[in-house]
mmCIF file of C-alpha atoms and ligand atoms in Angstrom:
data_model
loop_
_atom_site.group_PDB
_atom_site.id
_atom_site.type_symbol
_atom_site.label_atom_id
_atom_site.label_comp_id
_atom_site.label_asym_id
_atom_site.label_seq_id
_atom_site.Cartn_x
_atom_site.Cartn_y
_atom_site.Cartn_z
ATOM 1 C CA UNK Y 304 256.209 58.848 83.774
ATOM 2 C CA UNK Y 305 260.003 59.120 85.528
ATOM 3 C CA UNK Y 306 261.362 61.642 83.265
ATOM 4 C CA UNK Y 307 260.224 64.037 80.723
ATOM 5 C CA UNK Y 308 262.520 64.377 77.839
ATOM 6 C CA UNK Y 309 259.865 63.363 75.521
ATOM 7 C CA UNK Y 310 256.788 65.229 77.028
ATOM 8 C CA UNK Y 311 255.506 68.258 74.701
ATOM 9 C CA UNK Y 312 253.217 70.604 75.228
ATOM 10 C CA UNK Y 313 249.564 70.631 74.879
ATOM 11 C CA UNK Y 314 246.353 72.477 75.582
ATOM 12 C CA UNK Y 315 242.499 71.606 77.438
ATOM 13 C CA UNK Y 316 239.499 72.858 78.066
ATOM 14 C CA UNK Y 317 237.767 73.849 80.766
ATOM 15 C CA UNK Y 318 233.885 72.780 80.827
ATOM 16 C CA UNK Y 319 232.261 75.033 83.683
ATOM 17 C CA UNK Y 320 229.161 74.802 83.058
ATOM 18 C CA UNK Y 321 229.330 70.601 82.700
ATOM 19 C CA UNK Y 322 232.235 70.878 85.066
ATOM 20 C CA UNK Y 323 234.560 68.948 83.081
ATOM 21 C CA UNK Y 324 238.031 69.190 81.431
ATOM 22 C CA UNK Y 325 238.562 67.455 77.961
ATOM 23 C CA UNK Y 326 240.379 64.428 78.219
ATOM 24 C CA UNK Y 327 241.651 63.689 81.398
ATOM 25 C CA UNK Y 328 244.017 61.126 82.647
ATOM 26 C CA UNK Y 329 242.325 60.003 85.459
ATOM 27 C CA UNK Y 330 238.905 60.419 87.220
ATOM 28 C CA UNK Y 331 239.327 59.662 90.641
ATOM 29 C CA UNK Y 332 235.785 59.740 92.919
ATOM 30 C CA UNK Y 333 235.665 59.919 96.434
ATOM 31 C CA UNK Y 334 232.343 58.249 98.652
ATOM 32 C CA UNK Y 335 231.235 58.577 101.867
ATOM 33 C CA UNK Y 336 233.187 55.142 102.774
ATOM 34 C CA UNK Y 337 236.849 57.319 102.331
ATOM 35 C CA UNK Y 338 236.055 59.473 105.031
ATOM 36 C CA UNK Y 339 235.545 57.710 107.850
ATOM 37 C CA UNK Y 340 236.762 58.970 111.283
ATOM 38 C CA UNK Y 341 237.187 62.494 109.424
ATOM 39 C CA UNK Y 342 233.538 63.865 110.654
ATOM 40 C CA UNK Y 343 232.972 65.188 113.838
ATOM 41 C CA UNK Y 344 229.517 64.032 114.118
ATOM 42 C CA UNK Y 345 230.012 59.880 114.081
ATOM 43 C CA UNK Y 346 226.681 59.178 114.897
ATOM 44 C CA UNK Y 347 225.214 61.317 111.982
ATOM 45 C CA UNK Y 348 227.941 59.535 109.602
ATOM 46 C CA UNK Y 349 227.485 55.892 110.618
ATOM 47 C CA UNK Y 350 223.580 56.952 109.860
ATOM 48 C CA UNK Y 351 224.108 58.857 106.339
ATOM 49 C CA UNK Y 352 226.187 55.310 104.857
ATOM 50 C CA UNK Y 353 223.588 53.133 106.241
ATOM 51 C CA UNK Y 354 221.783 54.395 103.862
ATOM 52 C CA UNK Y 355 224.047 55.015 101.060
ATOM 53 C CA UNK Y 356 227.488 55.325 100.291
ATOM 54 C CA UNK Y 357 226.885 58.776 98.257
ATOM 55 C CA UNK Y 358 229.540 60.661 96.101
ATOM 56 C CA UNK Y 359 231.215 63.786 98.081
ATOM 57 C CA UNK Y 360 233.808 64.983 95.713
ATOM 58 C CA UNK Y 361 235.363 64.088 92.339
ATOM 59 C CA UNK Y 362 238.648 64.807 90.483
ATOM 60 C CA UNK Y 363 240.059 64.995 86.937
ATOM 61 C CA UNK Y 364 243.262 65.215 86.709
ATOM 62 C CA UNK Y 365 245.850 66.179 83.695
ATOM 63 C CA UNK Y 366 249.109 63.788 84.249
ATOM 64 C CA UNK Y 367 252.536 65.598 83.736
ATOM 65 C CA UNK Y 368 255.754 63.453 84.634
ATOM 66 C CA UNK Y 369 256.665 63.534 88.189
ATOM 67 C CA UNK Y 370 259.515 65.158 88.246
ATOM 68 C CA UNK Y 371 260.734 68.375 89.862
ATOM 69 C CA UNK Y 372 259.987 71.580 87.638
ATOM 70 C CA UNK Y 373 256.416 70.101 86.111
ATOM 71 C CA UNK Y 374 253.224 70.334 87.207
ATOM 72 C CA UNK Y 375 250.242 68.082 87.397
ATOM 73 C CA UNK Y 376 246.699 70.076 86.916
ATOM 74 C CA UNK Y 377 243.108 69.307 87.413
ATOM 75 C CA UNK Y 378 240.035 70.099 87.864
ATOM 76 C CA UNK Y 379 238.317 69.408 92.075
ATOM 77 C CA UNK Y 380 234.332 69.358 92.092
ATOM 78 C CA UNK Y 381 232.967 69.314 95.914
ATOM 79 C CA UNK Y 382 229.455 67.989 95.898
ATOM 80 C CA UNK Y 383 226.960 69.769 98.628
ATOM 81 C CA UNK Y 384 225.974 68.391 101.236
ATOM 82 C CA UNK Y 385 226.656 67.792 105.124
ATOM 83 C CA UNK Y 386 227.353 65.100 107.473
ATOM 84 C CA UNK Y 387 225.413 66.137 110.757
ATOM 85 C CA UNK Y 388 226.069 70.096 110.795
ATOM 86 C CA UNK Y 389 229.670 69.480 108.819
ATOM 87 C CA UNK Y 390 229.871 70.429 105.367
ATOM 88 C CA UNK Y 391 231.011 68.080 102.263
ATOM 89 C CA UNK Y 392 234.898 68.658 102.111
ATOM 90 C CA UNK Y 393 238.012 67.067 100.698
ATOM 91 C CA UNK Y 394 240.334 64.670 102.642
ATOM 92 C CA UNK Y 395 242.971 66.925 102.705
ATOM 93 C CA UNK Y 396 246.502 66.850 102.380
ATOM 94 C CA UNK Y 397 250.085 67.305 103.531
ATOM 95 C CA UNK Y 398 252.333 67.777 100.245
ATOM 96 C CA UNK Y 399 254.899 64.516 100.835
ATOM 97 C CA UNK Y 400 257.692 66.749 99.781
ATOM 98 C CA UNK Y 401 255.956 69.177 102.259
ATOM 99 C CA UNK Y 402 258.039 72.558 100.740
ATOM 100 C CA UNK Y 403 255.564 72.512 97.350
ATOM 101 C CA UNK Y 404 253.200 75.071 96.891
ATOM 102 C CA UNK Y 405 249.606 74.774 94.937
ATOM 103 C CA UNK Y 406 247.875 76.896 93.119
ATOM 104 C CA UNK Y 407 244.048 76.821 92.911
ATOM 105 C CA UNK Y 408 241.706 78.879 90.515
ATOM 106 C CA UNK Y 409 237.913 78.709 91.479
ATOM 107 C CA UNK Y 410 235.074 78.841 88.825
ATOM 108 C CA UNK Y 411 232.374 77.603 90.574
ATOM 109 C CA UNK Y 412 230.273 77.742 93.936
ATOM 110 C CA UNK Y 413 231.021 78.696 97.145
ATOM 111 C CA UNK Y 414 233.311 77.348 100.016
ATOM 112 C CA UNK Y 415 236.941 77.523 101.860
ATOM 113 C CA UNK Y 416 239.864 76.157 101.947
ATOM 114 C CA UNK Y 417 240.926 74.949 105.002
ATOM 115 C CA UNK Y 418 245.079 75.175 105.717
ATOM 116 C CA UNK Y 419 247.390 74.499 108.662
ATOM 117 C CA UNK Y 420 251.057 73.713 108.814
ATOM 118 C CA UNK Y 421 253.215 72.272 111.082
ATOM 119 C CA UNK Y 422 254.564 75.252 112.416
ATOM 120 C CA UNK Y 423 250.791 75.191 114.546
ATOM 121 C CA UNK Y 424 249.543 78.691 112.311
ATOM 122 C CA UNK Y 425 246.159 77.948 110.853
ATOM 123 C CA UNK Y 426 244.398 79.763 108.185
ATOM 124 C CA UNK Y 427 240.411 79.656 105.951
ATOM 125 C CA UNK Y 428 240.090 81.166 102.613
ATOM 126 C CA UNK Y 429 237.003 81.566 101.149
ATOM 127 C CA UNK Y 430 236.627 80.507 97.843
ATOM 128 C CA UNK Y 431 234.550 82.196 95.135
ATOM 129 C CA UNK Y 432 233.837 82.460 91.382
ATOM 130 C CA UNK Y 433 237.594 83.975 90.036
ATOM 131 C CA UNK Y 434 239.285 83.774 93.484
ATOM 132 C CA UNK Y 435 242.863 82.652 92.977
ATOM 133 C CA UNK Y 436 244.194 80.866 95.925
ATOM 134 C CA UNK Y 437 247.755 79.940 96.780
ATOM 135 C CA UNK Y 438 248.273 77.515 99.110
ATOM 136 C CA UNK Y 439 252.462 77.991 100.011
ATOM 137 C CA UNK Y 440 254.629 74.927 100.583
ATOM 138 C CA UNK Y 441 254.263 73.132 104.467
ATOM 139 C CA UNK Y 442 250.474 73.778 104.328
ATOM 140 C CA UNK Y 443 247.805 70.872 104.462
ATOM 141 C CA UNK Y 444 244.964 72.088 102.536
ATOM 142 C CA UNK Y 445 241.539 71.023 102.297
ATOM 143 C CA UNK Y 446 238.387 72.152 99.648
ATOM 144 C CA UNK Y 447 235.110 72.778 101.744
ATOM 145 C CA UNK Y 448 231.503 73.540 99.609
ATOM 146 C CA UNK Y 449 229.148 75.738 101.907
ATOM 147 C CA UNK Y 450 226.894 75.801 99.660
ATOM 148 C CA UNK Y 451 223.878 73.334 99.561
ATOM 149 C CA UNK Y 452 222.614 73.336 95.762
ATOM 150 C CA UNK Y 453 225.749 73.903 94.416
ATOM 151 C CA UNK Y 454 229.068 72.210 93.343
ATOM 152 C CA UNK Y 455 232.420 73.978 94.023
ATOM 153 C CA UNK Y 456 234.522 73.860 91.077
ATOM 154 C CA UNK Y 457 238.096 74.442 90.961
ATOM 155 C CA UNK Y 458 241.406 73.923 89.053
ATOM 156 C CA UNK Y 459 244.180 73.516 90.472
ATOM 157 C CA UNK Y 460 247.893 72.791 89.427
ATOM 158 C CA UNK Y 461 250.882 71.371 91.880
ATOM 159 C CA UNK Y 462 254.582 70.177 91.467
ATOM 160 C CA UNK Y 463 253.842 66.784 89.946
ATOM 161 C CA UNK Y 464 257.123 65.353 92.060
ATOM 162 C CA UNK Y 465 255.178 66.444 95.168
ATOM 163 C CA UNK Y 466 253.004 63.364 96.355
ATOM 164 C CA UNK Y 467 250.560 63.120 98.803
ATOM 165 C CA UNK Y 468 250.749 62.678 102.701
ATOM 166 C CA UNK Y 469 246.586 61.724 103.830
ATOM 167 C CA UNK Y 470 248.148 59.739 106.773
ATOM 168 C CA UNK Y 471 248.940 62.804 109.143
ATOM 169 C CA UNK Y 472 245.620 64.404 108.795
ATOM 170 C CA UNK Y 473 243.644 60.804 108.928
ATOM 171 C CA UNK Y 474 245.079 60.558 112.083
ATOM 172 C CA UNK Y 475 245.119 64.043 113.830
ATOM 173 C CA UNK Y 476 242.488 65.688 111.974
ATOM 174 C CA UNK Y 477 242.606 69.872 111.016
ATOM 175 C CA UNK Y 478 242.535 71.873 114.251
ATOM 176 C CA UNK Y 479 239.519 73.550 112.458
ATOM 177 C CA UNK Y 480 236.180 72.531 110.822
ATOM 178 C CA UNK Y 481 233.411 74.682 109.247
ATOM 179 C CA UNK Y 482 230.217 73.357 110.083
ATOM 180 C CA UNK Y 483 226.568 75.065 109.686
ATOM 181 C CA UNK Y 484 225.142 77.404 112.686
ATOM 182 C CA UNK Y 485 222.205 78.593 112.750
ATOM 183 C CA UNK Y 486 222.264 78.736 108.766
ATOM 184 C CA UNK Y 487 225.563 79.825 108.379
ATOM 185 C CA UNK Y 488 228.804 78.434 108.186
ATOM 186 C CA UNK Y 489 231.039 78.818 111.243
ATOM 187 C CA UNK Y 490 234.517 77.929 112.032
ATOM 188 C CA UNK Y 491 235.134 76.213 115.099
ATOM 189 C CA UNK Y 492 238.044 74.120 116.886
ATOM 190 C CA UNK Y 493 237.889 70.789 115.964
ATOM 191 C CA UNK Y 494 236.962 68.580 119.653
ATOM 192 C CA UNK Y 495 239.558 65.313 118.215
ATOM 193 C CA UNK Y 496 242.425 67.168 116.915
ATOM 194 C CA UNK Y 497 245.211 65.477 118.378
HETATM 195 C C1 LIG I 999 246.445 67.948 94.814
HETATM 196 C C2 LIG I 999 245.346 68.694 95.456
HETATM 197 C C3 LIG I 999 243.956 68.595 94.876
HETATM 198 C C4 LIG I 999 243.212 67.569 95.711
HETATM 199 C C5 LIG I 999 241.749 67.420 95.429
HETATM 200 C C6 LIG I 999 241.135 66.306 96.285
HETATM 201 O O1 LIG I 999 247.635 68.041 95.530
HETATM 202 O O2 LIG I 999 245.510 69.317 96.474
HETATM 203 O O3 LIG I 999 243.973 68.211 93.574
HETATM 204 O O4 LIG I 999 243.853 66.342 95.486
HETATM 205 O O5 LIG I 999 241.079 68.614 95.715
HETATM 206 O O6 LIG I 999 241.477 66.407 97.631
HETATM 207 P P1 LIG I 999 242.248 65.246 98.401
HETATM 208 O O7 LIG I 999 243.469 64.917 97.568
HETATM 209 O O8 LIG I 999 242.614 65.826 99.715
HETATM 210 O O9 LIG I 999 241.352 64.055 98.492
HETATM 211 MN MN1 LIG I 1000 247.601 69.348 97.243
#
Protein backbone atom coordinates (compact mmCIF):
# COMPACT_ATOMS: atom_id res chain seq x y z
CA UNK A 1 0.00 0.00 0.00
CA UNK A 2 1.70 3.51 -1.53
CA UNK A 3 -0.60 5.85 0.06
CA UNK A 4 -3.14 5.93 2.71
CA UNK A 5 -6.06 8.07 1.94
CA UNK A 6 -8.33 5.21 2.28
CA UNK A 7 -6.80 3.39 5.37
CA UNK A 8 -9.13 3.63 8.65
CA UNK A 9 -8.59 2.71 11.79
CA UNK A 10 -8.89 -0.51 13.52
CA UNK A 11 -8.16 -2.48 16.65
CA UNK A 12 -6.25 -6.26 17.68
CA UNK A 13 -5.59 -8.32 20.19
CA UNK A 14 -2.87 -9.35 21.87
CA UNK A 15 -2.75 -13.28 22.74
CA UNK A 16 0.11 -13.62 25.49
CA UNK A 17 -0.47 -16.48 26.73
CA UNK A 18 -0.80 -18.30 22.94
CA UNK A 19 1.52 -15.56 21.83
CA UNK A 20 -0.48 -14.44 19.04
CA UNK A 21 -2.18 -11.28 17.63
CA UNK A 22 -5.64 -11.68 15.85
CA UNK A 23 -5.38 -11.48 12.32
CA UNK A 24 -2.22 -10.65 11.08
CA UNK A 25 -0.98 -9.73 7.70
CA UNK A 26 1.86 -11.71 7.50
CA UNK A 27 3.67 -14.52 9.47
CA UNK A 28 7.09 -14.44 8.60
CA UNK A 29 9.41 -17.50 10.33
CA UNK A 30 12.93 -17.47 10.54
CA UNK A 31 15.20 -21.15 10.62
CA UNK A 32 18.43 -21.93 11.43
CA UNK A 33 19.33 -21.80 7.48
CA UNK A 34 18.83 -17.55 7.69
CA UNK A 35 21.52 -17.20 9.97
CA UNK A 36 24.36 -18.43 8.65
CA UNK A 37 27.77 -16.72 9.20
CA UNK A 38 25.88 -14.72 12.11
CA UNK A 39 27.14 -17.29 15.03
CA UNK A 40 30.32 -17.13 16.47
CA UNK A 41 30.66 -20.72 17.06
CA UNK A 42 30.65 -22.22 13.15
CA UNK A 43 31.51 -25.48 14.09
CA UNK A 44 28.60 -25.82 16.66
CA UNK A 45 26.20 -24.28 13.81
CA UNK A 46 27.25 -26.37 10.80
CA UNK A 47 26.53 -29.34 13.57
CA UNK A 48 22.99 -28.03 15.00
CA UNK A 49 21.51 -27.87 10.89
CA UNK A 50 22.94 -31.17 10.18
CA UNK A 51 20.58 -32.21 12.14
CA UNK A 52 17.74 -29.96 11.63
CA UNK A 53 16.93 -26.79 10.30
CA UNK A 54 14.88 -25.74 13.63
CA UNK A 55 12.67 -22.55 14.06
CA UNK A 56 14.60 -19.58 16.04
CA UNK A 57 12.19 -16.76 15.89
CA UNK A 58 8.80 -15.86 14.37
CA UNK A 59 6.90 -12.64 13.47
CA UNK A 60 3.33 -11.36 12.98
CA UNK A 61 3.06 -8.43 11.68
CA UNK A 62 0.01 -5.74 11.32
CA UNK A 63 0.53 -3.97 7.68
CA UNK A 64 -0.04 -0.10 7.68
CA UNK A 65 0.83 1.76 4.28
CA UNK A 66 4.37 2.66 3.93
CA UNK A 67 4.38 5.94 4.04
CA UNK A 68 5.96 8.54 6.31
CA UNK A 69 3.72 9.34 9.50
CA UNK A 70 2.25 5.47 9.85
CA UNK A 71 3.39 2.78 11.55
CA UNK A 72 3.63 -0.91 10.95
CA UNK A 73 3.19 -3.12 14.37
CA UNK A 74 3.74 -6.65 15.37
CA UNK A 75 4.22 -8.99 17.50
CA UNK A 76 8.46 -10.76 17.69
CA UNK A 77 8.53 -14.31 19.51
CA UNK A 78 12.37 -15.48 20.11
CA UNK A 79 12.41 -19.20 20.58
CA UNK A 80 15.16 -20.54 23.32
CA UNK A 81 17.79 -22.01 22.56
CA UNK A 82 21.68 -21.63 21.71
CA UNK A 83 24.04 -22.23 19.01
CA UNK A 84 27.34 -23.41 20.83
CA UNK A 85 27.34 -20.99 24.03
CA UNK A 86 25.32 -18.12 21.80
CA UNK A 87 21.86 -17.55 22.54
CA UNK A 88 18.76 -17.69 19.93
CA UNK A 89 18.55 -13.98 18.63
CA UNK A 90 17.10 -11.99 15.77
CA UNK A 91 19.04 -11.03 12.57
CA UNK A 92 19.05 -7.64 13.33
CA UNK A 93 18.67 -4.56 11.61
CA UNK A 94 19.77 -1.16 10.34
CA UNK A 95 16.45 0.99 9.71
CA UNK A 96 17.03 1.75 5.63
CA UNK A 97 15.93 5.25 6.30
CA UNK A 98 18.41 4.88 9.26
CA UNK A 99 16.84 8.28 11.28
CA UNK A 100 13.48 6.02 12.39
CA UNK A 101 13.03 5.11 15.76
CA UNK A 102 11.13 1.77 17.17
CA UNK A 103 9.32 1.20 19.85
CA UNK A 104 9.16 -2.22 21.57
CA UNK A 105 6.79 -3.37 24.49
CA UNK A 106 7.80 -6.79 26.11
CA UNK A 107 5.18 -9.28 27.55
CA UNK A 108 6.98 -12.22 27.71
CA UNK A 109 10.37 -13.96 28.82
CA UNK A 110 13.56 -12.80 29.32
CA UNK A 111 16.41 -11.36 27.06
CA UNK A 112 18.20 -8.04 25.52
CA UNK A 113 18.26 -6.09 22.94
CA UNK A 114 21.31 -5.67 21.38
CA UNK A 115 21.97 -1.88 19.64
CA UNK A 116 24.89 -0.11 17.97
CA UNK A 117 25.00 2.77 15.56
CA UNK A 118 27.24 4.04 13.28
CA UNK A 119 28.54 6.64 15.28
CA UNK A 120 30.72 3.31 16.99
CA UNK A 121 28.47 3.81 20.67
CA UNK A 122 27.07 0.44 21.59
CA UNK A 123 24.41 -0.31 24.02
CA UNK A 124 22.23 -3.92 25.78
CA UNK A 125 18.89 -3.55 27.27
CA UNK A 126 17.46 -6.11 29.06
CA UNK A 127 14.17 -6.99 28.30
CA UNK A 128 11.48 -8.08 30.76
CA UNK A 129 7.73 -8.64 31.33
CA UNK A 130 6.32 -4.64 30.91
CA UNK A 131 9.75 -3.18 29.95
CA UNK A 132 9.20 -0.55 27.28
CA UNK A 133 12.15 -0.16 25.08
CA UNK A 134 12.96 2.57 22.60
CA UNK A 135 15.30 1.93 20.22
CA UNK A 136 16.14 5.87 18.68
CA UNK A 137 16.71 6.37 14.96
CA UNK A 138 20.61 5.26 13.55
CA UNK A 139 20.52 2.21 15.89
CA UNK A 140 20.71 -1.50 14.56
CA UNK A 141 18.81 -3.47 16.96
CA UNK A 142 18.63 -7.00 17.62
CA UNK A 143 16.01 -9.31 20.09
CA UNK A 144 18.15 -11.88 22.17
CA UNK A 145 16.06 -14.74 24.53
CA UNK A 146 18.37 -15.77 27.58
CA UNK A 147 16.15 -17.76 28.68
CA UNK A 148 16.11 -21.58 27.91
CA UNK A 149 12.33 -22.76 28.50
CA UNK A 150 10.94 -19.74 27.54
CA UNK A 151 9.83 -17.61 24.49
CA UNK A 152 10.45 -13.82 24.49
CA UNK A 153 7.48 -12.06 23.40
CA UNK A 154 7.31 -8.63 22.25
CA UNK A 155 5.36 -5.97 20.24
CA UNK A 156 6.75 -3.69 18.59
CA UNK A 157 5.66 -0.76 16.21
CA UNK A 158 8.08 1.26 13.56
CA UNK A 159 7.63 3.97 10.78
CA UNK A 160 6.14 1.71 8.13
CA UNK A 161 8.22 3.97 5.33
CA UNK A 162 11.35 2.81 7.20
CA UNK A 163 12.59 -0.53 5.49
CA UNK A 164 15.07 -2.77 6.42
CA UNK A 165 18.97 -2.75 5.94
CA UNK A 166 20.16 -6.86 7.04
CA UNK A 167 23.10 -6.36 4.56
CA UNK A 168 25.43 -4.19 6.90
CA UNK A 169 25.12 -6.39 9.87
CA UNK A 170 25.30 -9.81 7.60
CA UNK A 171 28.44 -8.61 6.72
CA UNK A 172 30.16 -6.92 9.78
CA UNK A 173 28.33 -8.51 12.46
CA UNK A 174 27.34 -6.46 16.11
CA UNK A 175 30.56 -5.54 17.91
CA UNK A 176 28.79 -7.46 20.80
CA UNK A 177 27.21 -10.91 21.46
CA UNK A 178 25.66 -12.38 24.65
CA UNK A 179 26.55 -15.81 24.97
CA UNK A 180 26.18 -18.24 28.19
CA UNK A 181 29.19 -18.36 30.92
CA UNK A 182 29.28 -20.41 33.35
CA UNK A 183 25.30 -20.35 33.44
CA UNK A 184 24.86 -16.93 32.87
CA UNK A 185 24.63 -14.72 30.12
CA UNK A 186 27.65 -12.51 29.42
CA UNK A 187 28.40 -9.84 27.01
CA UNK A 188 31.47 -10.05 25.21
CA UNK A 189 33.24 -8.42 22.00
CA UNK A 190 32.34 -10.13 19.12
CA UNK A 191 36.06 -11.92 17.60
CA UNK A 192 34.61 -11.18 13.50
CA UNK A 193 33.26 -7.80 13.80
CA UNK A 194 34.70 -6.10 11.01
C1 LIG B 1 11.10 -4.22 12.61
C2 LIG B 1 11.75 -4.83 13.78
C3 LIG B 1 11.19 -6.11 14.34
C4 LIG B 1 12.05 -7.24 13.78
C5 LIG B 1 11.78 -8.61 14.33
C6 LIG B 1 12.66 -9.66 13.64
O1 LIG B 1 11.80 -3.11 12.14
O2 LIG B 1 12.76 -4.38 14.26
O3 LIG B 1 9.89 -6.30 14.00
O4 LIG B 1 11.82 -7.25 12.40
O5 LIG B 1 12.07 -8.64 15.70
O6 LIG B 1 14.00 -9.29 13.57
P1 LIG B 1 14.77 -9.13 12.18
O7 LIG B 1 13.92 -8.22 11.32
O8 LIG B 1 16.07 -8.52 12.52
O9 LIG B 1 14.88 -10.48 11.55
MN1 LIG C 1 13.50 -2.50 13.31
Amino acid sequence: MRDNKNFKPFTYKVDIKNEEISNPDNHIIRKLSSMKGQYMDEKAYEEMIKKEDCILYEVYEKFAPEVEGELLQGMSIVHPGKVGNEYFMTKGHFHQILDTAEFYYCVKGHGYMMMENPEGDWAAEELLPNTVLYVPGRWAHRSINIKSDEDLVTIFAYPANAGHDYATIETKGFRKLVIEENGKPEIIDNPKWK
